[in-house]
Short mmCIF file of C-alpha atoms and ligand atoms in Angstrom, two decimals:
data_model
loop_
_atom_site.label_atom_id
_atom_site.label_comp_id
_atom_site.label_asym_id
_atom_site.label_seq_id
_atom_site.Cartn_x
_atom_site.Cartn_y
_atom_site.Cartn_z
CA MET A 598 -9.76 -7.27 22.35
CA THR A 599 -9.11 -9.96 24.93
CA VAL A 600 -10.71 -13.36 25.29
CA SER A 601 -10.90 -14.99 28.73
CA SER A 602 -9.74 -18.41 29.20
CA PRO A 603 -12.27 -20.98 30.42
CA ARG A 604 -9.87 -22.17 33.15
CA PRO A 605 -9.75 -19.22 35.58
CA GLY A 606 -6.77 -19.21 37.94
CA THR A 607 -4.61 -21.29 35.55
CA THR A 608 -4.38 -18.99 32.60
CA ALA A 609 -4.07 -15.35 31.67
CA PRO A 610 -6.46 -13.76 29.11
CA LEU A 611 -5.22 -13.88 25.60
CA ASP A 612 -4.24 -10.48 24.38
CA LEU A 613 -5.24 -10.73 20.74
CA GLN A 614 -3.91 -7.37 19.77
CA ALA A 615 -0.45 -8.26 21.01
CA LEU A 616 -0.64 -11.60 19.29
CA ARG A 617 -1.67 -10.09 16.01
CA ALA A 618 1.25 -7.64 16.27
CA ARG A 619 3.69 -10.49 16.47
CA ILE A 620 2.17 -12.69 13.65
CA ASP A 621 2.88 -12.38 9.98
CA GLY A 622 0.19 -14.94 9.10
CA ARG A 623 -3.45 -14.68 10.17
CA VAL A 624 -5.00 -14.68 13.58
CA ILE A 625 -8.67 -15.73 13.46
CA ALA A 626 -10.65 -14.92 16.56
CA PRO A 627 -14.32 -15.48 17.60
CA ASN A 628 -15.45 -12.18 16.07
CA ASP A 629 -14.08 -12.99 12.64
CA ASP A 630 -16.46 -14.06 9.85
CA ASP A 631 -14.61 -17.28 9.07
CA TYR A 632 -14.08 -18.24 12.69
CA ASP A 633 -16.64 -21.09 12.52
CA THR A 634 -15.13 -22.46 9.37
CA ALA A 635 -11.57 -22.13 10.73
CA ARG A 636 -12.33 -23.98 13.94
CA ARG A 637 -13.76 -27.03 12.20
CA VAL A 638 -11.84 -30.24 12.11
CA MET A 639 -12.44 -33.23 9.99
CA PHE A 640 -14.60 -35.33 12.32
CA GLY A 641 -18.08 -34.30 13.24
CA GLY A 642 -19.10 -33.99 16.93
CA ILE A 643 -15.96 -32.02 17.82
CA ASP A 644 -17.16 -28.54 18.55
CA ARG A 645 -14.57 -26.54 20.43
CA HIS A 646 -14.06 -22.76 20.58
CA PRO A 647 -10.48 -21.71 20.56
CA ALA A 648 -9.55 -18.22 21.72
CA ALA A 649 -7.56 -17.93 18.51
CA ILE A 650 -6.62 -19.85 15.46
CA VAL A 651 -3.32 -18.77 14.17
CA ARG A 652 -2.51 -19.55 10.56
CA VAL A 653 1.25 -19.37 10.94
CA SER A 654 3.28 -18.32 7.91
CA GLY A 655 6.74 -19.40 9.05
CA VAL A 656 9.10 -20.39 11.82
CA GLU A 657 8.92 -16.98 13.52
CA ASP A 658 5.14 -17.22 13.77
CA VAL A 659 5.39 -20.78 15.17
CA ARG A 660 7.77 -19.55 17.76
CA ALA A 661 5.50 -16.59 18.64
CA VAL A 662 2.49 -18.81 19.09
CA ILE A 663 4.42 -21.26 21.29
CA GLU A 664 5.70 -18.40 23.43
CA THR A 665 2.24 -16.82 23.70
CA ALA A 666 0.61 -20.06 24.76
CA ARG A 667 3.34 -20.76 27.28
CA GLU A 668 3.24 -17.28 28.77
CA ALA A 669 -0.49 -17.12 29.00
CA GLY A 670 -0.73 -20.73 30.25
CA LEU A 671 -3.20 -21.48 27.43
CA GLU A 672 -3.78 -24.90 25.93
CA LEU A 673 -1.97 -25.33 22.60
CA ALA A 674 -3.32 -27.38 19.78
CA VAL A 675 -1.19 -28.07 16.69
CA ARG A 676 -2.97 -28.69 13.46
CA SER A 677 -1.77 -29.94 10.19
CA GLY A 678 -4.53 -31.69 8.24
CA GLY A 679 -7.07 -31.65 11.14
CA HIS A 680 -7.82 -35.49 11.03
CA SER A 681 -7.18 -36.29 14.71
CA ALA A 682 -10.05 -38.54 15.79
CA LYS A 683 -9.51 -37.40 19.35
CA GLY A 684 -9.91 -33.73 18.34
CA ASP A 685 -6.38 -32.90 19.32
CA SER A 686 -5.98 -30.28 16.69
CA THR A 687 -8.53 -27.96 18.37
CA THR A 688 -9.05 -26.69 21.87
CA GLU A 689 -11.70 -25.10 24.09
CA GLY A 690 -10.35 -21.68 24.96
CA GLY A 691 -6.76 -22.24 23.98
CA ILE A 692 -4.76 -21.45 20.80
CA VAL A 693 -4.75 -23.51 17.59
CA LEU A 694 -1.45 -23.37 15.76
CA ASP A 695 -2.72 -24.03 12.24
CA LEU A 696 -0.05 -25.02 9.79
CA SER A 697 -2.25 -25.14 6.71
CA ASP A 698 -0.63 -22.04 5.21
CA MET A 699 2.79 -23.62 5.70
CA ALA A 700 2.32 -26.25 2.93
CA GLU A 701 5.22 -25.80 0.47
CA VAL A 702 6.43 -28.93 -1.19
CA ASP A 703 9.90 -28.60 -2.59
CA ILE A 704 10.91 -31.60 -4.69
CA ASP A 705 14.65 -32.17 -5.55
CA ALA A 706 14.30 -34.64 -8.40
CA ALA A 707 18.00 -35.07 -8.84
CA SER A 708 18.66 -36.26 -5.29
CA LYS A 709 15.14 -37.88 -5.01
CA THR A 710 14.39 -35.95 -1.85
CA ALA A 711 11.74 -33.44 -0.80
CA TRP A 712 11.46 -30.75 1.81
CA VAL A 713 7.82 -30.48 2.83
CA GLU A 714 6.30 -27.92 5.22
CA GLY A 715 4.40 -29.31 8.14
CA GLY A 716 0.93 -28.21 6.89
CA ALA A 717 1.00 -29.85 3.51
CA THR A 718 -1.33 -32.73 2.73
CA ALA A 719 -0.44 -36.21 1.58
CA LEU A 720 -2.13 -35.45 -1.74
CA ALA A 721 -0.09 -32.32 -2.34
CA VAL A 722 3.11 -34.23 -1.84
CA ALA A 723 1.93 -37.12 -4.05
CA GLU A 724 1.05 -34.68 -6.86
CA ALA A 725 4.37 -32.72 -6.65
CA ALA A 726 6.46 -35.85 -6.45
CA GLY A 727 4.37 -37.59 -9.17
CA LYS A 728 5.37 -34.91 -11.67
CA HIS A 729 8.87 -36.39 -11.50
CA ASP A 730 7.69 -40.05 -11.41
CA LEU A 731 8.59 -40.09 -7.73
CA ALA A 732 6.58 -40.85 -4.67
CA ILE A 733 6.56 -41.29 -0.88
CA GLY A 734 4.01 -43.41 0.87
CA PHE A 735 1.58 -41.78 3.33
CA GLY A 736 -1.80 -43.36 4.08
CA ASP A 737 -5.00 -43.96 2.20
CA THR A 738 -6.44 -40.43 2.33
CA GLY A 739 -5.09 -37.40 0.50
CA SER A 740 -6.39 -34.79 2.90
CA VAL A 741 -4.46 -36.21 5.85
CA GLY A 742 -1.77 -33.80 6.97
CA VAL A 743 1.85 -34.73 6.69
CA GLY A 744 2.33 -33.32 10.26
CA GLY A 745 0.11 -35.90 12.03
CA ILE A 746 0.71 -38.85 9.79
CA THR A 747 4.46 -38.61 9.76
CA THR A 748 4.98 -38.02 13.48
CA GLY A 749 2.76 -41.10 14.19
CA GLY A 750 4.41 -43.48 11.73
CA GLY A 751 2.54 -43.49 8.44
CA VAL A 752 1.01 -46.79 7.27
CA GLY A 753 0.08 -46.92 3.67
CA TYR A 754 0.03 -48.76 0.32
CA LEU A 755 3.76 -48.56 -0.20
CA GLY A 756 4.64 -49.82 3.31
CA ARG A 757 5.44 -53.39 2.40
CA LYS A 758 7.84 -52.33 -0.38
CA TYR A 759 9.30 -49.17 1.02
CA GLY A 760 8.47 -49.01 4.73
CA LEU A 761 6.45 -46.61 6.85
CA THR A 762 6.51 -42.87 6.08
CA ILE A 763 8.99 -42.43 8.93
CA ASP A 764 11.28 -44.99 7.31
CA ASN A 765 11.67 -42.50 4.48
CA LEU A 766 12.15 -39.55 6.71
CA LEU A 767 15.67 -38.07 6.44
CA ALA A 768 15.45 -35.09 8.66
CA ALA A 769 13.06 -32.62 10.25
CA GLU A 770 13.08 -29.09 11.55
CA ILE A 771 11.15 -28.70 14.76
CA VAL A 772 10.39 -25.83 17.06
CA THR A 773 10.47 -27.15 20.62
CA ALA A 774 8.72 -25.84 23.71
CA ASP A 775 11.54 -23.43 24.48
CA GLY A 776 10.96 -21.71 21.06
CA GLU A 777 14.28 -23.06 19.58
CA LEU A 778 14.31 -24.31 16.04
CA ARG A 779 16.19 -27.62 15.96
CA ARG A 780 17.25 -29.95 13.28
CA ALA A 781 16.61 -33.63 13.90
CA ASP A 782 18.32 -36.38 11.85
CA ALA A 783 20.42 -39.40 12.36
CA ASP A 784 23.37 -37.31 13.52
CA THR A 785 21.90 -34.11 14.97
CA ASN A 786 19.64 -34.51 18.01
CA PRO A 787 19.23 -38.20 17.24
CA ASP A 788 17.06 -38.74 20.37
CA LEU A 789 14.57 -36.22 18.99
CA PHE A 790 14.75 -37.76 15.56
CA TRP A 791 14.01 -41.21 17.08
CA ALA A 792 11.08 -39.67 19.07
CA ILE A 793 9.33 -37.88 16.24
CA ARG A 794 9.28 -41.10 14.23
CA GLY A 795 6.16 -42.45 15.92
CA GLY A 796 6.00 -40.41 19.13
CA GLY A 797 3.42 -38.02 17.69
CA GLY A 798 3.22 -34.32 18.46
CA ASN A 799 4.74 -34.60 21.93
CA PHE A 800 8.05 -32.98 21.15
CA GLY A 801 7.36 -29.84 19.34
CA VAL A 802 6.08 -28.39 16.04
CA VAL A 803 7.69 -29.84 12.98
CA THR A 804 7.93 -26.99 10.46
CA ARG A 805 9.61 -29.02 7.68
CA PHE A 806 10.19 -32.71 6.95
CA GLN A 807 12.80 -33.98 4.54
CA TYR A 808 11.74 -37.20 2.80
CA LYS A 809 13.50 -39.70 0.66
CA LEU A 810 11.47 -40.31 -2.51
CA VAL A 811 11.25 -43.57 -4.53
CA ASP A 812 10.90 -44.08 -8.30
CA LEU A 813 7.26 -44.70 -9.04
CA PRO A 814 6.24 -43.86 -12.56
CA GLY A 815 2.86 -45.54 -12.08
CA ILE A 816 0.78 -48.05 -10.30
CA VAL A 817 -1.96 -50.45 -11.04
CA GLY A 818 -4.68 -50.03 -8.48
CA GLY A 819 -7.93 -48.73 -7.21
CA LEU A 820 -11.10 -50.30 -5.92
CA LEU A 821 -12.06 -53.96 -6.12
CA ILE A 822 -15.34 -54.88 -4.55
CA LEU A 823 -15.78 -58.63 -3.88
CA PRO A 824 -18.46 -60.69 -2.13
CA ALA A 825 -17.72 -61.13 1.53
CA THR A 826 -17.86 -64.55 3.09
CA ALA A 827 -15.58 -66.04 5.72
CA GLU A 828 -13.75 -67.83 2.87
CA THR A 829 -13.25 -64.79 0.68
CA VAL A 830 -12.11 -62.59 3.62
CA GLN A 831 -9.60 -65.21 4.81
CA ARG A 832 -8.33 -65.80 1.30
CA PHE A 833 -8.03 -62.12 0.58
CA ILE A 834 -5.67 -61.62 3.50
CA GLU A 835 -3.74 -64.82 2.67
CA LEU A 836 -3.17 -63.48 -0.89
CA SER A 837 -2.13 -60.11 0.45
CA GLU A 838 0.43 -61.80 2.73
CA GLU A 839 1.74 -64.06 -0.05
CA ALA A 840 1.90 -61.26 -2.73
CA PRO A 841 5.19 -59.55 -3.65
CA ALA A 842 5.96 -56.48 -1.53
CA GLU A 843 4.88 -54.29 -4.43
CA LEU A 844 1.36 -54.93 -3.48
CA GLY A 845 -0.40 -52.92 -0.69
CA THR A 846 -3.98 -53.73 0.14
CA ILE A 847 -6.67 -52.47 2.55
CA ALA A 848 -9.63 -54.79 2.98
CA ASN A 849 -12.64 -52.85 4.31
CA VAL A 850 -15.26 -55.51 5.11
CA MET A 851 -18.36 -53.29 5.25
CA PRO A 852 -21.76 -52.62 3.69
CA CYS A 853 -21.39 -51.66 0.04
CA PRO A 854 -22.05 -47.93 -0.40
CA PRO A 855 -24.68 -46.94 -2.98
CA MET A 856 -22.14 -46.35 -5.74
CA PRO A 857 -23.78 -45.72 -9.13
CA PHE A 858 -21.52 -48.26 -10.98
CA VAL A 859 -22.50 -51.09 -8.55
CA ASP A 860 -25.68 -53.07 -9.12
CA ALA A 861 -28.24 -51.73 -6.59
CA LYS A 862 -28.86 -55.23 -5.21
CA TRP A 863 -25.46 -54.98 -3.53
CA HIS A 864 -26.07 -51.63 -1.87
CA GLY A 865 -25.95 -52.22 1.87
CA GLU A 866 -24.77 -55.83 1.62
CA VAL A 867 -21.54 -56.60 3.50
CA VAL A 868 -18.72 -56.84 0.84
CA ILE A 869 -14.95 -56.64 0.70
CA PHE A 870 -14.30 -53.08 -0.32
CA GLY A 871 -10.69 -53.75 -1.39
CA LEU A 872 -8.32 -50.87 -1.99
CA MET A 873 -5.43 -52.26 -4.00
CA CYS A 874 -2.13 -50.67 -5.04
CA TRP A 875 0.46 -52.51 -7.11
CA ALA A 876 3.58 -50.37 -7.14
CA GLY A 877 5.59 -52.27 -9.71
CA ASP A 878 5.73 -53.45 -13.26
CA ALA A 879 2.25 -53.45 -14.72
CA ALA A 880 2.32 -56.89 -16.36
CA SER A 881 3.20 -58.80 -13.19
CA GLY A 882 0.72 -56.57 -11.34
CA GLU A 883 -2.13 -57.77 -13.51
CA GLU A 884 -1.17 -61.35 -12.62
CA THR A 885 -1.11 -60.62 -8.93
CA LEU A 886 -4.32 -58.68 -8.99
CA GLY A 887 -5.95 -61.35 -11.09
CA ALA A 888 -5.83 -63.75 -8.15
CA PHE A 889 -7.87 -61.22 -6.18
CA ARG A 890 -10.41 -60.84 -8.95
CA ASP A 891 -10.80 -64.60 -8.94
CA LEU A 892 -12.10 -64.38 -5.35
CA ALA A 893 -15.41 -63.36 -6.84
CA ARG A 894 -15.82 -67.07 -7.88
CA LEU A 895 -15.02 -68.27 -4.43
CA GLY A 896 -17.91 -66.04 -3.32
CA GLY A 897 -20.23 -67.58 -5.93
CA LEU A 898 -20.07 -64.85 -8.59
CA ASP A 899 -18.70 -64.85 -12.06
CA ALA A 900 -16.95 -61.53 -11.67
CA PRO A 901 -16.17 -58.89 -8.94
CA ILE A 902 -19.03 -56.69 -7.79
CA GLY A 903 -16.98 -53.68 -8.76
CA ASP A 904 -13.62 -53.56 -10.53
CA MET A 905 -12.05 -50.19 -10.86
CA LEU A 906 -8.42 -51.42 -10.98
CA GLN A 907 -6.50 -49.62 -13.57
CA ALA A 908 -3.00 -48.48 -14.51
CA GLY A 909 -2.28 -44.82 -13.72
CA PRO A 910 -0.34 -42.37 -11.53
CA TYR A 911 0.02 -43.09 -7.82
CA THR A 912 -2.22 -40.08 -7.09
CA GLN A 913 -5.27 -42.13 -8.31
CA MET A 914 -5.09 -43.93 -4.96
CA TYR A 915 -6.42 -40.62 -3.52
CA PRO A 916 -9.93 -40.28 -4.77
CA PRO A 917 -11.60 -36.85 -4.64
CA GLU A 918 -12.91 -35.93 -1.19
CA ASP A 919 -15.82 -33.75 -0.02
CA PRO A 920 -14.46 -31.02 2.20
CA ASP A 921 -17.85 -30.75 3.92
CA TYR A 922 -17.75 -34.42 5.00
CA HIS A 923 -17.66 -34.53 8.84
CA PRO A 924 -18.74 -38.00 9.92
CA LEU A 925 -19.78 -38.95 13.50
CA ALA A 926 -17.70 -42.09 13.91
CA CYS A 927 -16.36 -44.23 16.64
CA SER A 928 -13.51 -46.64 16.13
CA LEU A 929 -10.84 -48.79 17.79
CA THR A 930 -7.60 -50.11 16.53
CA GLY A 931 -5.49 -53.21 17.11
CA PHE A 932 -3.27 -55.80 15.40
CA LEU A 933 -3.98 -59.36 14.41
CA ASP A 934 -1.51 -62.26 14.03
CA ARG A 935 -3.60 -63.88 11.28
CA VAL A 936 -7.07 -63.89 9.69
CA ASP A 937 -7.92 -67.59 9.72
CA ARG A 938 -11.30 -69.03 8.87
CA SER A 939 -12.60 -68.72 12.33
CA THR A 940 -11.47 -65.03 12.64
CA ALA A 941 -12.98 -64.22 9.25
CA ALA A 942 -16.23 -65.92 10.30
CA THR A 943 -16.34 -63.86 13.49
CA ILE A 944 -15.75 -60.68 11.45
CA MET A 945 -18.70 -61.57 9.23
CA ASN A 946 -20.95 -62.51 12.13
CA ARG A 947 -20.22 -59.28 13.90
CA LEU A 948 -20.82 -57.22 10.84
CA GLU A 949 -24.10 -59.02 10.27
CA SER A 950 -25.16 -58.51 13.93
CA ILE A 951 -26.21 -54.92 13.54
CA ASP A 952 -27.82 -52.88 10.85
CA ALA A 953 -25.84 -49.58 10.92
CA PRO A 954 -25.55 -48.07 7.46
CA MET A 955 -21.82 -47.63 8.03
CA ARG A 956 -19.81 -50.24 9.99
CA ALA A 957 -16.53 -51.70 8.96
CA VAL A 958 -13.69 -53.99 9.89
CA GLN A 959 -10.62 -52.75 8.08
CA LEU A 960 -7.64 -55.13 7.59
CA ARG A 961 -4.22 -53.91 6.45
CA THR A 962 -1.52 -56.45 5.72
CA LEU A 963 1.84 -55.23 7.04
CA GLY A 964 5.26 -56.98 6.99
CA GLY A 965 7.89 -56.55 4.24
CA ALA A 966 10.06 -53.47 4.52
CA ILE A 967 8.15 -52.40 7.67
CA ALA A 968 9.25 -55.49 9.50
CA ARG A 969 12.84 -55.25 8.44
CA VAL A 970 13.42 -52.16 10.64
CA PRO A 971 14.44 -53.08 14.23
CA ASP A 972 11.69 -52.54 16.84
CA ASP A 973 13.76 -50.02 18.81
CA ALA A 974 15.00 -48.01 15.69
CA THR A 975 12.03 -45.64 15.85
CA ALA A 976 9.30 -44.81 18.32
CA TYR A 977 6.90 -46.82 16.09
CA SER A 978 7.72 -50.22 17.61
CA HIS A 979 5.14 -52.62 16.16
CA ARG A 980 7.50 -53.88 13.45
CA GLN A 981 6.59 -57.48 13.74
CA SER A 982 2.81 -56.95 13.93
CA GLU A 983 1.27 -58.76 10.99
CA ILE A 984 -2.12 -57.21 10.30
CA MET A 985 -3.58 -53.85 11.41
CA VAL A 986 -7.19 -53.98 12.22
CA ASN A 987 -9.60 -50.98 12.64
CA VAL A 988 -13.21 -51.47 13.68
CA ALA A 989 -15.43 -48.47 13.05
CA ALA A 990 -19.09 -47.46 12.98
CA PHE A 991 -20.92 -44.26 12.25
CA TYR A 992 -23.51 -43.06 14.72
CA GLU A 993 -26.28 -40.51 15.07
CA GLY A 994 -26.88 -38.95 18.48
CA ASP A 995 -25.73 -39.95 22.01
CA ASN A 996 -27.82 -43.07 22.44
CA ASP A 997 -26.66 -44.48 19.20
CA LYS A 998 -23.07 -43.51 20.03
CA THR A 999 -23.18 -45.67 23.20
CA GLN A 1000 -24.54 -48.62 21.20
CA LYS A 1001 -22.05 -48.27 18.41
CA GLN A 1002 -19.10 -47.87 20.79
CA ALA A 1003 -20.16 -51.12 22.47
CA TRP A 1004 -20.42 -52.91 19.11
CA VAL A 1005 -17.00 -51.63 18.10
CA ALA A 1006 -15.42 -52.76 21.41
CA ASP A 1007 -17.09 -56.15 21.41
CA THR A 1008 -16.14 -56.75 17.82
CA LEU A 1009 -12.42 -56.00 18.43
CA ALA A 1010 -12.47 -58.11 21.61
CA ALA A 1011 -14.02 -61.02 19.67
CA ILE A 1012 -11.15 -61.18 17.24
CA HIS A 1013 -8.33 -60.19 19.53
CA GLN A 1014 -5.38 -62.59 19.43
CA SER A 1015 -1.93 -62.27 20.95
CA ASP A 1016 -0.91 -58.69 19.81
CA ASP A 1017 -1.93 -56.12 22.45
CA GLY A 1018 -0.36 -53.21 20.54
CA ALA A 1019 -2.10 -50.20 18.99
CA TYR A 1020 -0.96 -47.80 16.20
CA VAL A 1021 -1.00 -44.31 17.79
CA ASN A 1022 -2.45 -42.61 14.80
CA PHE A 1023 -5.61 -44.69 15.00
CA VAL A 1024 -6.00 -44.43 18.84
CA GLY A 1025 -8.85 -42.20 19.89
CA ASP A 1026 -9.58 -40.70 23.27
CA GLU A 1027 -8.96 -43.93 25.21
CA GLY A 1028 -6.84 -43.11 28.18
CA GLU A 1029 -3.22 -43.82 29.30
CA ALA A 1030 -3.32 -47.58 29.02
CA ARG A 1031 -3.92 -47.30 25.24
CA VAL A 1032 -1.19 -44.76 24.87
CA ARG A 1033 1.13 -47.23 26.56
CA ALA A 1034 -0.18 -49.89 24.29
CA ALA A 1035 1.05 -47.81 21.37
CA TYR A 1036 4.58 -47.77 22.87
CA PRO A 1037 5.43 -51.22 24.06
CA GLY A 1038 8.82 -52.75 25.06
CA GLY A 1039 10.33 -49.71 26.82
CA THR A 1040 9.39 -47.30 24.08
CA TYR A 1041 7.08 -45.36 26.35
CA GLU A 1042 9.67 -44.87 29.05
CA ARG A 1043 12.27 -43.83 26.45
CA LEU A 1044 9.85 -41.32 24.99
CA ALA A 1045 9.11 -40.01 28.50
CA GLN A 1046 12.78 -39.28 29.08
CA ILE A 1047 13.09 -37.43 25.77
CA LYS A 1048 9.93 -35.55 26.57
CA ARG A 1049 11.51 -34.37 29.85
CA ARG A 1050 14.46 -32.97 27.85
CA TYR A 1051 12.51 -31.14 25.15
CA ASP A 1052 9.15 -30.37 26.80
CA PRO A 1053 9.52 -30.58 30.63
CA ASP A 1054 6.30 -28.65 31.26
CA ASN A 1055 4.26 -30.69 28.84
CA LEU A 1056 3.22 -27.74 26.74
CA PHE A 1057 2.50 -30.14 23.89
CA ARG A 1058 -0.06 -32.21 25.67
CA LEU A 1059 -2.99 -32.23 23.15
CA ASN A 1060 -1.91 -35.47 21.59
CA GLN A 1061 -1.60 -39.13 22.65
CA ASN A 1062 0.28 -37.65 25.61
CA ILE A 1063 3.49 -38.91 27.05
CA PRO A 1064 4.03 -36.82 30.21
CA PRO A 1065 7.73 -36.02 30.92
CA ALA A 1066 9.50 -38.61 33.00
C1 FAD B 1827 -10.05 -40.57 6.95
C2 FAD B 1827 -8.66 -40.93 7.67
C3 FAD B 1827 -7.86 -41.81 7.00
C4 FAD B 1827 -6.63 -42.14 7.63
N1 FAD B 1827 -5.81 -43.06 7.00
C5 FAD B 1827 -4.59 -43.34 7.49
C6 FAD B 1827 -3.73 -44.22 6.88
O1 FAD B 1827 -4.02 -44.74 5.80
N2 FAD B 1827 -2.52 -44.42 7.43
C7 FAD B 1827 -2.15 -43.82 8.59
O2 FAD B 1827 -0.97 -44.07 9.02
N3 FAD B 1827 -3.00 -43.01 9.25
C8 FAD B 1827 -4.19 -42.72 8.75
N4 FAD B 1827 -5.05 -41.92 9.44
C9 FAD B 1827 -4.66 -41.44 10.75
C10 FAD B 1827 -3.92 -40.10 10.62
O3 FAD B 1827 -2.62 -40.43 10.28
C11 FAD B 1827 -3.89 -39.42 11.95
O4 FAD B 1827 -5.25 -39.06 12.29
C12 FAD B 1827 -3.03 -38.15 11.87
O5 FAD B 1827 -2.79 -37.67 13.17
C13 FAD B 1827 -3.66 -37.06 11.10
O6 FAD B 1827 -2.84 -36.10 10.79
P1 FAD B 1827 -3.39 -34.62 10.50
O7 FAD B 1827 -2.19 -33.79 10.39
O8 FAD B 1827 -4.32 -34.72 9.38
O9 FAD B 1827 -4.19 -34.36 11.81
P2 FAD B 1827 -4.15 -33.13 12.87
O10 FAD B 1827 -5.43 -33.34 13.60
O11 FAD B 1827 -3.88 -31.89 12.20
O12 FAD B 1827 -2.94 -33.48 13.81
C14 FAD B 1827 -3.06 -34.65 14.64
C15 FAD B 1827 -1.94 -34.46 15.73
O13 FAD B 1827 -0.67 -34.64 15.12
C16 FAD B 1827 0.28 -33.75 15.67
N5 FAD B 1827 0.76 -32.94 14.61
C17 FAD B 1827 0.19 -32.49 13.48
N6 FAD B 1827 1.06 -31.72 12.79
C18 FAD B 1827 2.16 -31.66 13.39
C19 FAD B 1827 3.45 -31.06 13.25
N7 FAD B 1827 3.75 -30.36 12.08
N8 FAD B 1827 4.44 -31.14 14.16
C20 FAD B 1827 4.20 -31.85 15.28
N9 FAD B 1827 3.01 -32.48 15.53
C21 FAD B 1827 2.03 -32.34 14.63
C22 FAD B 1827 -0.43 -32.95 16.67
O14 FAD B 1827 -0.26 -33.61 18.00
C23 FAD B 1827 -1.87 -33.09 16.35
O15 FAD B 1827 -2.77 -33.03 17.46
C24 FAD B 1827 -6.30 -41.60 8.85
C25 FAD B 1827 -7.18 -40.74 9.47
C26 FAD B 1827 -8.37 -40.41 8.90
C27 FAD B 1827 -9.31 -39.47 9.62
#
């Protein structure tokens, strides 16, 4: 059976039979029962119909899909965990190279390293490494794929102590547009190694990552819900900045979800939904975390609204997720230099200016080990940025989407300071200027040169695209 491409004149029809004959893994096509499930990505509102979704089983399959897409002139989407907000891991009429069946995690406890296939999730790696009291930092969500988060940078709880995910990347194996499997590390194809540490999926399909692991027998962490006022928000960030690098925090300033363990009077009220991770000795962790608990008093309460902080394995930072959760969300990302009283007051005013059930300003304190890496050492070049900010809102329907997008844009504009950068993994479908904002200081131009070398025809263009120089 053949499926015609939606772009007549530019592509040849996909010969499914020929593709199936070349693939050891599974080729899922529109007539298959699980096609609709297989074409789904994490975010709602992304409803594309690939000509085929290929669940690759190894390097030869990856190569075959790349060659097929190239020969047929079909759009090629690369999927690891499927969390791209822009929908880059699916395509209308093209081929999805789905790595979810290439998800092996091979821990070498003696050398404290791991080889991880490109379709594994952050949670799977955390679980496997945790069995040896080891860890590597990804982000805040277990279902995010290692493929997307690593190639974009990887900002998570362990960042201040151990750096970004890419700062713990030792090597990668990558199939480039010409079908070659290449190793990339500090000595082999160092330009490619530099580029895939922040340059996203522009350079090929990473089939395996080799990470360095750190000793992490346990953490103290979880959720801490505090009253949100300009004072508590400002102080929360100050405490996060002053804390030892063992502490990673994410302050989500947002309406309190209707959680059963939270007094119903707080449901829907704007709170600090704090995600805390102390990756160090438990006794000193209690002391550091105690200062955050005390913020309840600054907000006029005797105790936090919710306090789920506890000692346990690092994997407890990844709460269970609902695989059927596909939110309709719009968001924008940026960096702040500081959250002073006036910025915190603006954040509070903006959050109180609308009534959406889900709206949030998320603040992540950076610095520490992230900032000790020189700006030009990797393609992630925001090393001196102090605080990452994400503004987000959920919407229902097109009218609401326009309103929420405007609220998100106005909110980010209202708190913008001197840092014009953007972290590529939180950039949505925002055009070239924002891709350039992700790669300041000559990074974009350097990436474009490397792109010309490894992907001169821009086969890998469903991403935050850097066209070849
Ligand atoms: C709920 C949620 C929470 C998040 N939290 C964090 C966080 O805490 N920290 C953080 O840093 N980011 C975070 N992100 C952003 C996340 O890192 C990016 O969306 C990332 O691209 C998702 O990776 P994925 O593999 O799941 O996505 P996919 O949609 O599968 O992939 C996204 C893109 O990455 C590229 N890609 C994927 N796999 C490969 C591969 N093997 N080789 C080459 N290129 C590849 C492709 O270009 C692809 O289009 C979060 C996103 C969501 C939705």
